[in-house]
Coordinates of C-alpha atoms in Angstrom, one line a residue:
M1 CA -14.9 38.5 29.6
R2 CA -13.4 36.3 27.0
Q3 CA -13.6 37.7 23.5
V4 CA -15.1 35.3 21.0
T5 CA -14.3 35.4 17.3
T6 CA -16.6 33.9 14.8
R7 CA -14.4 34.1 11.7
Q8 CA -13.3 30.5 11.8
F9 CA -16.9 29.4 11.7
Q10 CA -18.1 31.5 8.8
R11 CA -19.3 29.6 5.7
L12 CA -17.6 30.2 2.5
P13 CA -19.4 32.6 0.1
A14 CA -21.9 30.6 -2.0
S15 CA -20.5 32.4 -5.1
L16 CA -17.0 30.9 -4.7
P17 CA -16.4 28.4 -7.5
A18 CA -16.5 24.8 -6.5
D19 CA -12.9 24.0 -7.1
A20 CA -11.8 27.1 -5.1
R21 CA -14.1 26.1 -2.2
N22 CA -12.7 22.6 -2.1
R23 CA -9.1 23.9 -2.1
T24 CA -9.9 26.3 0.8
E25 CA -11.6 23.6 2.7
R26 CA -8.7 21.2 2.3
A27 CA -6.2 23.8 3.3
A28 CA -8.1 24.2 6.6
R29 CA -7.1 20.7 7.5
V30 CA -3.4 21.3 6.9
S31 CA -1.0 22.5 9.6
E32 CA 2.7 23.4 9.6
L33 CA 5.1 23.4 12.5
V34 CA 8.6 25.0 12.3
F35 CA 11.2 24.2 15.0
R36 CA 14.8 25.4 15.4
I37 CA 17.6 23.4 17.3
D38 CA 20.3 25.8 18.3
N39 CA 23.3 23.4 18.3
V40 CA 22.7 19.8 17.1
T41 CA 26.4 19.0 17.8
K42 CA 26.0 19.1 21.6
Y43 CA 23.7 15.9 21.5
K44 CA 25.0 12.4 21.9
V45 CA 23.4 9.3 20.3
G46 CA 20.2 8.5 22.2
E47 CA 19.6 12.0 23.4
Y48 CA 16.5 13.8 22.0
I49 CA 14.8 17.1 22.1
K50 CA 11.0 17.9 21.6
S51 CA 9.5 20.9 19.8
P52 CA 6.6 22.9 21.2
S53 CA 3.4 21.4 20.3
K54 CA 0.8 22.6 17.8
M55 CA -2.9 21.7 17.3
I56 CA -5.1 21.1 14.4
E57 CA -8.7 20.1 15.0
L58 CA -8.3 17.6 17.9
F59 CA -4.8 16.5 16.7
K60 CA -2.1 18.0 18.9
Y61 CA 1.3 17.1 17.7
Q62 CA 5.0 17.9 18.1
L63 CA 8.4 16.8 16.8
M64 CA 10.7 14.5 18.7
I65 CA 14.3 14.7 17.3
Y66 CA 17.4 12.6 18.0
P67 CA 20.0 15.0 16.4
M68 CA 22.7 12.3 16.7
G69 CA 20.4 9.3 16.3
E70 CA 18.3 7.1 18.4
D71 CA 20.6 4.2 18.5
R72 CA 23.3 5.0 15.9
D73 CA 24.8 8.0 14.0
T74 CA 21.6 9.0 11.9
L75 CA 19.5 12.0 12.4
T76 CA 16.1 10.6 13.4
I77 CA 12.8 12.7 13.6
F78 CA 9.5 11.4 14.8
L79 CA 6.1 13.1 14.6
Q80 CA 4.4 12.5 17.9
R81 CA 0.8 13.0 19.0
V82 CA 0.4 14.8 22.3
P83 CA -2.5 13.7 24.6
M84 CA -5.2 16.2 25.2
D85 CA -7.6 16.7 28.1
G86 CA -11.1 15.9 27.1
V87 CA -10.1 13.4 24.2
D88 CA -10.4 9.8 25.0
P89 CA -6.9 8.3 24.8
R90 CA -8.2 5.2 23.3
F91 CA -9.3 7.0 20.2
V92 CA -6.8 7.1 17.3
Y93 CA -6.3 9.6 14.4
E94 CA -6.3 7.2 11.3
N95 CA -4.4 7.9 8.1
V96 CA -2.6 11.2 9.0
A97 CA -0.5 12.2 6.1
F98 CA 2.7 14.2 7.0
E99 CA 6.1 15.3 5.6
I100 CA 9.2 16.5 7.4
S101 CA 11.7 18.8 6.0
I102 CA 15.2 20.1 7.1
M103 CA 15.5 23.7 5.8
N104 CA 18.5 24.7 3.7
H105 CA 20.2 27.8 5.1
R106 CA 21.6 28.9 1.7
D107 CA 18.5 28.3 -0.4
D108 CA 14.9 27.9 1.0
Q109 CA 13.9 26.0 -2.3
E110 CA 16.4 23.3 -1.5
A111 CA 15.0 21.8 1.7
M112 CA 15.8 18.1 2.4
T113 CA 12.4 16.6 2.6
R114 CA 11.1 13.2 3.6
G115 CA 8.1 12.6 1.3
K116 CA 4.5 11.7 2.3
V117 CA 4.4 9.4 5.2
K118 CA 1.0 7.9 6.4
G119 CA 0.5 7.0 10.0
S120 CA -2.1 6.6 12.8
F121 CA -1.8 8.0 16.1
A122 CA -3.0 6.8 19.5
A123 CA -2.8 9.3 22.4
D124 CA 1.0 9.4 22.6
A125 CA 2.0 7.5 19.6
R126 CA 5.1 8.5 17.4
V127 CA 5.8 7.7 13.8
R128 CA 9.3 7.8 12.3
G129 CA 9.2 10.5 9.6
F130 CA 12.9 11.3 8.7
E131 CA 16.2 9.4 8.9
K132 CA 19.5 10.5 7.4
D133 CA 23.2 9.8 7.8
I134 CA 24.6 12.6 9.8
I135 CA 28.2 13.1 8.8
D136 CA 27.8 12.9 5.0
Q137 CA 24.5 14.4 4.5
V138 CA 23.7 16.8 7.4
L139 CA 26.4 18.2 9.6
R140 CA 28.8 19.1 6.7
S141 CA 26.1 20.8 4.6
A142 CA 23.9 23.9 4.2
Y143 CA 21.4 22.3 6.4
V144 CA 23.4 23.2 9.5
D145 CA 24.4 26.9 10.0
G146 CA 27.8 28.1 11.4
D147 CA 26.5 27.8 15.1
G148 CA 25.3 24.2 14.5
G149 CA 21.6 25.3 14.2
M150 CA 19.1 23.4 12.3
V151 CA 15.6 24.4 11.2
I152 CA 13.0 21.5 10.9
K153 CA 9.5 21.8 9.4
A154 CA 6.6 19.5 9.6
R155 CA 3.5 19.6 7.5
V156 CA 0.4 17.7 8.8
D157 CA -2.5 16.8 6.4
L158 CA -5.8 15.6 8.0
N159 CA -7.9 15.7 4.8
N160 CA -8.0 11.9 4.6
S161 CA -8.0 11.2 8.3
R162 CA -10.5 10.5 10.9
L163 CA -10.7 10.0 14.6
S164 CA -11.9 6.4 15.6
P165 CA -11.7 3.9 18.5
A166 CA -8.5 2.0 18.7
E167 CA -8.0 -1.7 18.7
E168 CA -5.9 -2.5 21.7
D169 CA -2.3 -3.6 21.2
E170 CA -2.4 -3.6 17.4
E171 CA 0.0 -1.8 15.2
G172 CA 0.1 -1.1 11.4
F173 CA 2.9 -1.6 8.9
W174 CA 3.0 0.1 5.5
I175 CA 5.0 -1.2 2.7
E176 CA 5.7 1.0 -0.4
D177 CA 6.3 0.0 -4.0
I178 CA 4.8 -3.4 -3.7
A179 CA 4.8 -3.9 -7.4
D180 CA 8.6 -3.9 -7.5
F181 CA 9.1 -6.8 -5.1
K182 CA 10.3 -10.0 -6.5
K183 CA 10.1 -13.4 -5.0
G184 CA 12.6 -13.9 -2.2
E185 CA 12.9 -10.0 -1.6
D186 CA 11.9 -9.0 1.9
M187 CA 11.0 -5.9 3.8
K188 CA 12.5 -5.9 7.3
F189 CA 11.1 -3.5 9.8
R190 CA 12.9 -2.0 12.8
P191 CA 12.2 -3.8 16.1
S192 CA 9.2 -2.3 17.8
W193 CA 6.8 -2.9 20.7
I194 CA 3.4 -4.3 19.9
G195 CA 1.6 -4.4 23.1
N196 CA 3.7 -6.1 25.7
Y197 CA 6.2 -7.8 23.2
R198 CA 9.2 -6.4 21.3
T199 CA 8.9 -7.7 17.8
R200 CA 10.6 -7.5 14.4
V201 CA 8.3 -7.9 11.4
V202 CA 9.6 -9.4 8.1
V203 CA 7.4 -9.4 5.0
Y204 CA 7.9 -11.1 1.6
P205 CA 5.6 -9.1 -0.6
G206 CA 6.6 -11.0 -3.7
G207 CA 6.5 -14.4 -2.2
H208 CA 8.9 -16.5 0.0
P209 CA 11.9 -18.0 -1.6
D210 CA 10.5 -21.6 -1.1
H211 CA 7.3 -20.8 -3.0
V212 CA 6.8 -22.6 -6.3
D213 CA 7.1 -20.4 -9.4
G214 CA 3.6 -19.2 -10.3
Q215 CA 2.3 -20.0 -6.8
E216 CA 3.9 -17.1 -4.9
G217 CA 1.9 -15.8 -1.8
L218 CA 2.3 -13.0 0.6
A219 CA 4.5 -14.2 3.6
V220 CA 4.6 -12.4 6.9
Y221 CA 6.8 -13.4 9.8
V222 CA 6.8 -11.9 13.3
H223 CA 9.9 -12.4 15.4
V224 CA 9.3 -12.0 19.2
L225 CA 12.4 -10.7 20.8
E226 CA 11.4 -10.0 24.4
S227 CA 8.4 -9.1 26.6
K228 CA 7.6 -6.7 29.3
G229 CA 7.3 -8.0 32.8
T230 CA 6.4 -11.6 32.1
E231 CA 8.4 -14.6 30.9
M232 CA 7.5 -15.5 27.3
V233 CA 7.8 -19.2 28.0
A234 CA 5.2 -19.0 30.7
H235 CA 2.2 -19.1 28.3
P236 CA 1.4 -19.3 24.6
L237 CA 1.0 -16.1 22.4
K238 CA -1.7 -15.3 20.0
L239 CA -0.6 -13.7 16.7
K240 CA -3.0 -11.9 14.4
V241 CA -2.0 -10.5 10.9
T242 CA -4.6 -8.5 8.9
V243 CA -4.2 -7.4 5.3
V244 CA -6.4 -4.2 5.0
N245 CA -8.6 -3.8 2.0
H246 CA -8.7 -0.2 0.9
K247 CA -11.9 -0.4 -1.2
M248 CA -13.9 -2.2 1.5
K249 CA -12.6 -2.5 5.1
V250 CA -15.0 -5.3 5.7
N251 CA -13.2 -7.4 3.0
S252 CA -9.9 -7.3 5.0
I253 CA -8.5 -10.7 5.7
S254 CA -6.8 -12.0 8.8
W255 CA -4.7 -14.9 9.9
V256 CA -4.7 -15.9 13.5
G257 CA -2.4 -18.4 15.1
T258 CA -1.0 -19.3 18.5
F259 CA 2.4 -20.6 19.4
Q260 CA 4.5 -21.4 22.5
P261 CA 7.8 -19.3 22.7
D262 CA 10.8 -21.3 23.4
G263 CA 12.5 -18.5 25.4
A264 CA 15.5 -18.2 23.0
G265 CA 14.6 -14.5 22.4
D266 CA 14.0 -14.8 18.7
D267 CA 10.9 -16.9 18.2
S268 CA 9.2 -16.5 14.8
W269 CA 5.8 -17.2 13.5
G270 CA 3.3 -16.2 10.8
P271 CA 1.4 -17.0 7.7
N272 CA 3.6 -18.4 4.8
R273 CA 1.1 -17.8 2.2
L274 CA -1.5 -15.4 3.4
M275 CA -2.8 -14.5 0.0
S276 CA -1.6 -14.8 -3.6
V277 CA 0.8 -12.2 -4.9
A278 CA -1.1 -12.1 -8.1
D279 CA -4.3 -11.0 -6.2
L280 CA -2.2 -8.6 -4.0
K281 CA -0.8 -6.7 -7.0
D282 CA -4.2 -6.6 -8.8
D283 CA -5.3 -3.0 -8.6
S284 CA -8.9 -3.9 -8.9
K285 CA -8.8 -6.0 -5.7
G286 CA -8.2 -3.1 -3.3
W287 CA -5.3 -4.6 -1.4
L288 CA -3.1 -1.6 -2.3
D289 CA -4.0 2.1 -1.7
S290 CA -4.0 4.8 -4.4
D291 CA -0.2 5.0 -4.1
G292 CA 0.4 1.3 -4.5
E293 CA 1.1 0.6 -0.9
L294 CA 0.2 -2.3 1.4
L295 CA -1.0 -2.0 5.0
L296 CA -0.7 -4.9 7.5
M297 CA -2.2 -4.7 10.9
I298 CA -0.5 -7.0 13.5
S299 CA -1.2 -7.9 17.1
V300 CA 0.6 -10.1 19.6
E301 CA -1.0 -11.0 22.9
S302 CA -1.2 -13.7 25.4
A303 CA -3.4 -16.7 24.3
D304 CA -5.7 -19.0 26.3
E305 CA -3.9 -22.2 27.6
G306 CA -4.6 -25.3 25.7
R307 CA -5.4 -23.7 22.4
D308 CA -4.1 -25.5 19.3
P309 CA -0.8 -23.8 18.5
L310 CA -1.3 -24.4 14.9
S311 CA -4.8 -22.8 14.7
F312 CA -5.4 -20.9 11.6
T313 CA -8.3 -18.7 10.4
K314 CA -9.2 -16.2 7.8
S315 CA -11.9 -13.7 8.6
S316 CA -13.3 -10.4 7.6
A317 CA -12.1 -7.4 9.6
K318 CA -15.1 -5.3 10.2
K319 CA -13.2 -2.2 11.4
R320 CA -9.5 -1.5 11.1
R321 CA -7.4 1.5 12.2
I322 CA -4.8 2.7 9.9
S323 CA -1.3 3.0 11.4
V324 CA 2.4 3.1 11.0
K325 CA 4.1 3.1 7.7
T326 CA 7.5 1.8 7.0
D327 CA 10.2 3.6 9.0
G328 CA 13.1 3.5 6.5
V329 CA 13.9 6.4 4.2

C-alpha cells in the first residue's frame, strides 16, 4: 500500500506572525536545481547537455546547457519547461522568475549569477537565462575545476506566476531599463521562431531616429527571415504587436497589419509610432512593470488573401500571456 504523508498539506499555525507566515508561503513556491557537468571542454559548439528535471507545483523544468555555445563560443544556458502527463500542453506558466548561477569552486559566496529573468513557458518552451564569453570568463577561472567540471544552479520562483491558456503562435519580448533609452537607440533580439516564421525583432524604446524631437514614439519592427515548410511569397502575412499594460491587462494596446513578403529573406514590417515615448515612460500609465521593464507580445501568421496590406488597428487585449524576456546578458 502506498504510504501517504500529510505534512505538505498542513496549515500553518494560527499563532505564526503574519510576516513569518507570508515568508513561509512564498518559500513554498521556490525551487532550486543543482547540476554538475563533468567536463565542459569535451563539448563542441552546438552540442548541449540537459540536467535531470525537477518539479514545483505543476511546473516541471530542467537546464539545457551549451557548454561551448549554441552557435558561437559563449557558454549558453536555458531553463526549459518539461511536458507533463495530465497537464494540457496548451497551457502556459506566466511570469516565472528565475536566476541561474555558475558556482565558484574556491568560494561559494562568489557565484557568477545572471540576475532575475522573467519568462513564460509553454509545454516545452525554453528561455535563455545565461550567456558568457567562455575563454576569458569561464574556462580559465575558478568556475571550472581541475577536471573541467562545472556546477550550475537554477532558482525558480512561482510566487508571481500562474497557469493560463496560451495564445497560439505568440511570443513575448522583455526590454529592461526603458528609461535609459534615447532616441535612435535600439534593442535587437536574437533571431527566433514565432510560429512558423523565423524572425528578428528590433525595438526603438526611445523613438526612431526619424521621429521629430518631442514627438518620439515606440517603434517596433519584425524582420521575417525564413519560414517552415511554405514559401513566404505565396501568401500575405499578418503581424500583431501588443504592448502589455501591467496595471490593467484589458488596457493593453495592439497594432495589427498585413504585408506581402518579397521573398528576399529579410522582410521588415511593424508600427513606426505605436505609442508616445512620454506615455511609455510615465510610471502611472502601467506600461512598465515594477522593475521598469517593457513587455511586447508579437505574433506572425498567414493572413487572408485580399486583405489590405496597410491595415492598422489599435485594440484592447483582453488576456495576454507573459513570455520571454530579453536574451542578452
